[in-house]
PDB file of C-alpha atoms and ligand atoms in Angstrom:
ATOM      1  CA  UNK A 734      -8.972 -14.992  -5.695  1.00 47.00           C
ATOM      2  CA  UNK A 735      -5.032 -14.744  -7.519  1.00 50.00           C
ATOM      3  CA  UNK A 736      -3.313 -12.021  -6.766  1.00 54.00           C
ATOM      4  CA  UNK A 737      -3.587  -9.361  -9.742  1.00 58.00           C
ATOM      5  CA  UNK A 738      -0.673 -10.573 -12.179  1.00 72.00           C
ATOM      6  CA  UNK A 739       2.425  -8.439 -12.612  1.00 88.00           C
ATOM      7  CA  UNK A 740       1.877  -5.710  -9.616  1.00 96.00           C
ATOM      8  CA  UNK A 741       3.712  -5.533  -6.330  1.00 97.00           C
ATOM      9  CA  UNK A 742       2.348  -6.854  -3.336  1.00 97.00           C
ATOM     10  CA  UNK A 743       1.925  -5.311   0.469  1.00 98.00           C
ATOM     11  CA  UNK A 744       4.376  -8.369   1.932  1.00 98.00           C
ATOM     12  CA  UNK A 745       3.692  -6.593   5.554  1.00 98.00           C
ATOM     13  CA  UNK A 746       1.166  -4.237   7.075  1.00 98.00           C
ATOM     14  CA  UNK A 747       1.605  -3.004  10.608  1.00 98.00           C
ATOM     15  CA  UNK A 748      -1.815  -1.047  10.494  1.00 98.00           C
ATOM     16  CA  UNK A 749      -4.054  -3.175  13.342  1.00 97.00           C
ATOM     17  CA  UNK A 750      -6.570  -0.519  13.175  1.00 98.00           C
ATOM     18  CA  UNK A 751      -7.515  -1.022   9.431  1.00 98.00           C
ATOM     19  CA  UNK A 752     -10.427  -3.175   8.130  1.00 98.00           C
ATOM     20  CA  UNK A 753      -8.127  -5.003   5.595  1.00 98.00           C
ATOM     21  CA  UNK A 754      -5.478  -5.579   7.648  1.00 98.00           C
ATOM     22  CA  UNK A 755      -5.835  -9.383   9.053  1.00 97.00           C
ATOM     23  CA  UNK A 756      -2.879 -11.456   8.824  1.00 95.00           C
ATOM     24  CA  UNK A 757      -2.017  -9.400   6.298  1.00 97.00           C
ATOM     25  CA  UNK A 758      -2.913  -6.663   3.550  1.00 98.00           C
ATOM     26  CA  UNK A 759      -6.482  -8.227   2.093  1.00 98.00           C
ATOM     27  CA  UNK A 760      -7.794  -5.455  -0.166  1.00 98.00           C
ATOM     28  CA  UNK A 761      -7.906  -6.474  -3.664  1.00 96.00           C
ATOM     29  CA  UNK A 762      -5.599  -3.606  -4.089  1.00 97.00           C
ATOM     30  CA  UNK A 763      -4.575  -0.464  -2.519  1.00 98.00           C
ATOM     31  CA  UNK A 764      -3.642   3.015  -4.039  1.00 98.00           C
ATOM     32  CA  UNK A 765      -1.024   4.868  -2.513  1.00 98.00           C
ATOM     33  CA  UNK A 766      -0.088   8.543  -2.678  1.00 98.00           C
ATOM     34  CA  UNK A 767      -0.446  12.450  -1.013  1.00 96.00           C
ATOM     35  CA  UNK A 768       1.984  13.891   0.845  1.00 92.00           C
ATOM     36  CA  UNK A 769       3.282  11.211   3.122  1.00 93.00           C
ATOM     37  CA  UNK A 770       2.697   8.247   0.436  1.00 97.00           C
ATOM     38  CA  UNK A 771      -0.069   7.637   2.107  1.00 98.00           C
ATOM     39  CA  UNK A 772      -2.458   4.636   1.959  1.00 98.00           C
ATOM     40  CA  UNK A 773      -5.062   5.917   0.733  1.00 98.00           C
ATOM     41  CA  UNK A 774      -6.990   2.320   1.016  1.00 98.00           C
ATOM     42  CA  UNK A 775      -6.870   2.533   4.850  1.00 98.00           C
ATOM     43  CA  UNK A 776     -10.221   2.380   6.669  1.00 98.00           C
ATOM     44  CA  UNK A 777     -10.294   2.650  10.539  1.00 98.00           C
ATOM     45  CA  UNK A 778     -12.913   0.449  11.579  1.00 98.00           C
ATOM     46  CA  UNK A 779     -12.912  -2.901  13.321  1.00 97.00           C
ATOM     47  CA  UNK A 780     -15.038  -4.556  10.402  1.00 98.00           C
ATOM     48  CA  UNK A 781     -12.439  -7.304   9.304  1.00 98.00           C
ATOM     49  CA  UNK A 782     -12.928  -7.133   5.375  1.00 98.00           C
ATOM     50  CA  UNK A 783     -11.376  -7.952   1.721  1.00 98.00           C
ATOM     51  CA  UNK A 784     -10.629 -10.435  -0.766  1.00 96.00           C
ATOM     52  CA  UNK A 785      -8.633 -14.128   0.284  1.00 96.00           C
ATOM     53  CA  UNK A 786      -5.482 -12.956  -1.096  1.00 95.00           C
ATOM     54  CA  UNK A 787      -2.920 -10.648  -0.377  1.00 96.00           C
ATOM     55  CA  UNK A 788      -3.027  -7.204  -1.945  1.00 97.00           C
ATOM     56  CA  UNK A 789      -1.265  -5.693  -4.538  1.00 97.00           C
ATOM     57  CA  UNK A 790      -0.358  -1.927  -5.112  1.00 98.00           C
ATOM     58  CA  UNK A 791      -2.795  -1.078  -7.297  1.00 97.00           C
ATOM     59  CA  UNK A 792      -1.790   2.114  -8.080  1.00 98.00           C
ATOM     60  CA  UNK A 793       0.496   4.848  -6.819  1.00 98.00           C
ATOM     61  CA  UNK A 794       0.882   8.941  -7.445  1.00 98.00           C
ATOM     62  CA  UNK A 795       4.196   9.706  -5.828  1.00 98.00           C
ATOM     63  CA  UNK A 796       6.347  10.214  -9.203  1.00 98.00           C
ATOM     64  CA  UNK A 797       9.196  11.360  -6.993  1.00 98.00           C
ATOM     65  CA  UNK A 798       9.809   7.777  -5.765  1.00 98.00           C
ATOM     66  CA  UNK A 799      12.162   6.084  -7.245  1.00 98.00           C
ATOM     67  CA  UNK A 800      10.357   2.663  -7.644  1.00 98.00           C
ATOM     68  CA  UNK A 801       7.525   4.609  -9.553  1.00 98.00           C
ATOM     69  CA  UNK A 802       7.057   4.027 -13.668  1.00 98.00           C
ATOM     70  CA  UNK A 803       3.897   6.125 -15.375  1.00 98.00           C
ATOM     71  CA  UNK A 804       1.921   6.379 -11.490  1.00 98.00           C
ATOM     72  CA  UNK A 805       2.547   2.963 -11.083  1.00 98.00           C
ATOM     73  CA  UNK A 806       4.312   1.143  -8.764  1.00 98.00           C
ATOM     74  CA  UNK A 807       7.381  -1.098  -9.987  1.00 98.00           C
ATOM     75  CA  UNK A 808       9.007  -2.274  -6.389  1.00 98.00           C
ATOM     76  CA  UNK A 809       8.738  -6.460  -5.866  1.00 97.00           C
ATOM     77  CA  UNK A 810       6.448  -5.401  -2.987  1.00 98.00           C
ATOM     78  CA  UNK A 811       5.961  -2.928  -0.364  1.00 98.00           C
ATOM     79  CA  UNK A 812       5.679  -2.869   3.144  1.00 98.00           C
ATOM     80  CA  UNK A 813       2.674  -0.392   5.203  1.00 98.00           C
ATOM     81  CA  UNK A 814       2.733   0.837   8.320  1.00 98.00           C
ATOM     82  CA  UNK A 815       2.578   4.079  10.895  1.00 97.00           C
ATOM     83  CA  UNK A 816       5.339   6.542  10.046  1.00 96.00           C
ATOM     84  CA  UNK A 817       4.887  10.611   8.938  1.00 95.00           C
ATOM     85  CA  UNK A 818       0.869   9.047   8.671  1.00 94.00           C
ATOM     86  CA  UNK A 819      -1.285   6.513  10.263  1.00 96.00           C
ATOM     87  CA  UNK A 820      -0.666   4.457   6.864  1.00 98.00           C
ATOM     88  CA  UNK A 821       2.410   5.105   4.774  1.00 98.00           C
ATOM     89  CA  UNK A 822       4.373   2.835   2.263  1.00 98.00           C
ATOM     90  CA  UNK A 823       7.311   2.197   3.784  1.00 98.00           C
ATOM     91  CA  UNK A 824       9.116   1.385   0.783  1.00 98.00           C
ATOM     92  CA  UNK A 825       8.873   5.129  -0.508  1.00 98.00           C
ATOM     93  CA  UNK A 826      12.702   5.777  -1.734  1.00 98.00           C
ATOM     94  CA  UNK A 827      12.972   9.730  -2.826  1.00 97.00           C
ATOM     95  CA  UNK A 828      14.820   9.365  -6.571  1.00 96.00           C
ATOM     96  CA  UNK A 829      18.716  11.238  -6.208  1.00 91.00           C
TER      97      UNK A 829
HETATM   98  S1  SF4 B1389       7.437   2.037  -3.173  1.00 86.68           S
HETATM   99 FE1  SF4 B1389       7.210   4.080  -4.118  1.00 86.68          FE
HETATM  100  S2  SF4 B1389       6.098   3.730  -6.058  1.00 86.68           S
HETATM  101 FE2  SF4 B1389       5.804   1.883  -4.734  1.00 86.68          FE
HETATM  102  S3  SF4 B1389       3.855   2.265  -3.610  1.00 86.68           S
HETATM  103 FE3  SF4 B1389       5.553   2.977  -2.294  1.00 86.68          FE
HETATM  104  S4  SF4 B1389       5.746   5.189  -2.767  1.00 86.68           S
HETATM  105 FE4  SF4 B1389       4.558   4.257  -4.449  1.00 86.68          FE
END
C-alpha cells in the first residue's frame, strides 16, 4: 500500500508498546494533537497491526506549532516517541 501522497511521514517511532509500532510507524496514518501533541493513534496492546507501509501524519490539531498549515501537518516527517506523554511528536516546534 503507497504511502498517502504529499503528507509527512513518522521516519522513527520509539513507542514498543504500541500495536503499530513494528519496525516502524505502520498505521495508515496517525492524528496527532491535545495537550502534549499527543499521538492520538497509539494503542497499547501487543497485537502487531497496520498497513505495509510507513505512516503518514494524517492529521494534526496543535495550531501553535510551527510546522502546522490549516490542522495539518507540513514538516518532511516527524519522529514519535515517550516525552511529556507515552506518545508525543517529537518534532512539535512552539511558533516565536
Ligand atoms: S511537527 Fe507539529 S504540526 Fe507536525 S505532527 Fe508534530 S506537532 Fe503536529
Amino acid at each position: 500500500m503507497p504511502v498517502s501522497i504529499g503528507l509527512p511521514i513518522v521516519s522513527s517511532c520509539s513507542v514498543a508498546s504500541c500495536g503499530y509500532n513494528h519496525d516502524g510507524c505502520h498505521a495508515a496514518a496517525i492524528s496527532v494533537g491535545g495537550q502534549h501533541a499527543h499521538c492520538n493513534t497509539f494503542v497499547d496492546t501487543e497485537h502487531k497491526g497496520g498497513a505495509d507501509a510507513t505512516a503518514a501524519v494524517g492529521a494534526c490539531s496543535r495550531e501553535d506549532c510551527k510546522h502546522n498549515a490549516d490542522l495539518m501537518c507540513t514538516a518532511d516527517s516527524i519522529a514519535v516517541g515517550g516525552s511529556t506523554d507515552v506518545a508525543d511528536c517529537l518534532t512539535f516546534a512552539a511558533r516565536v
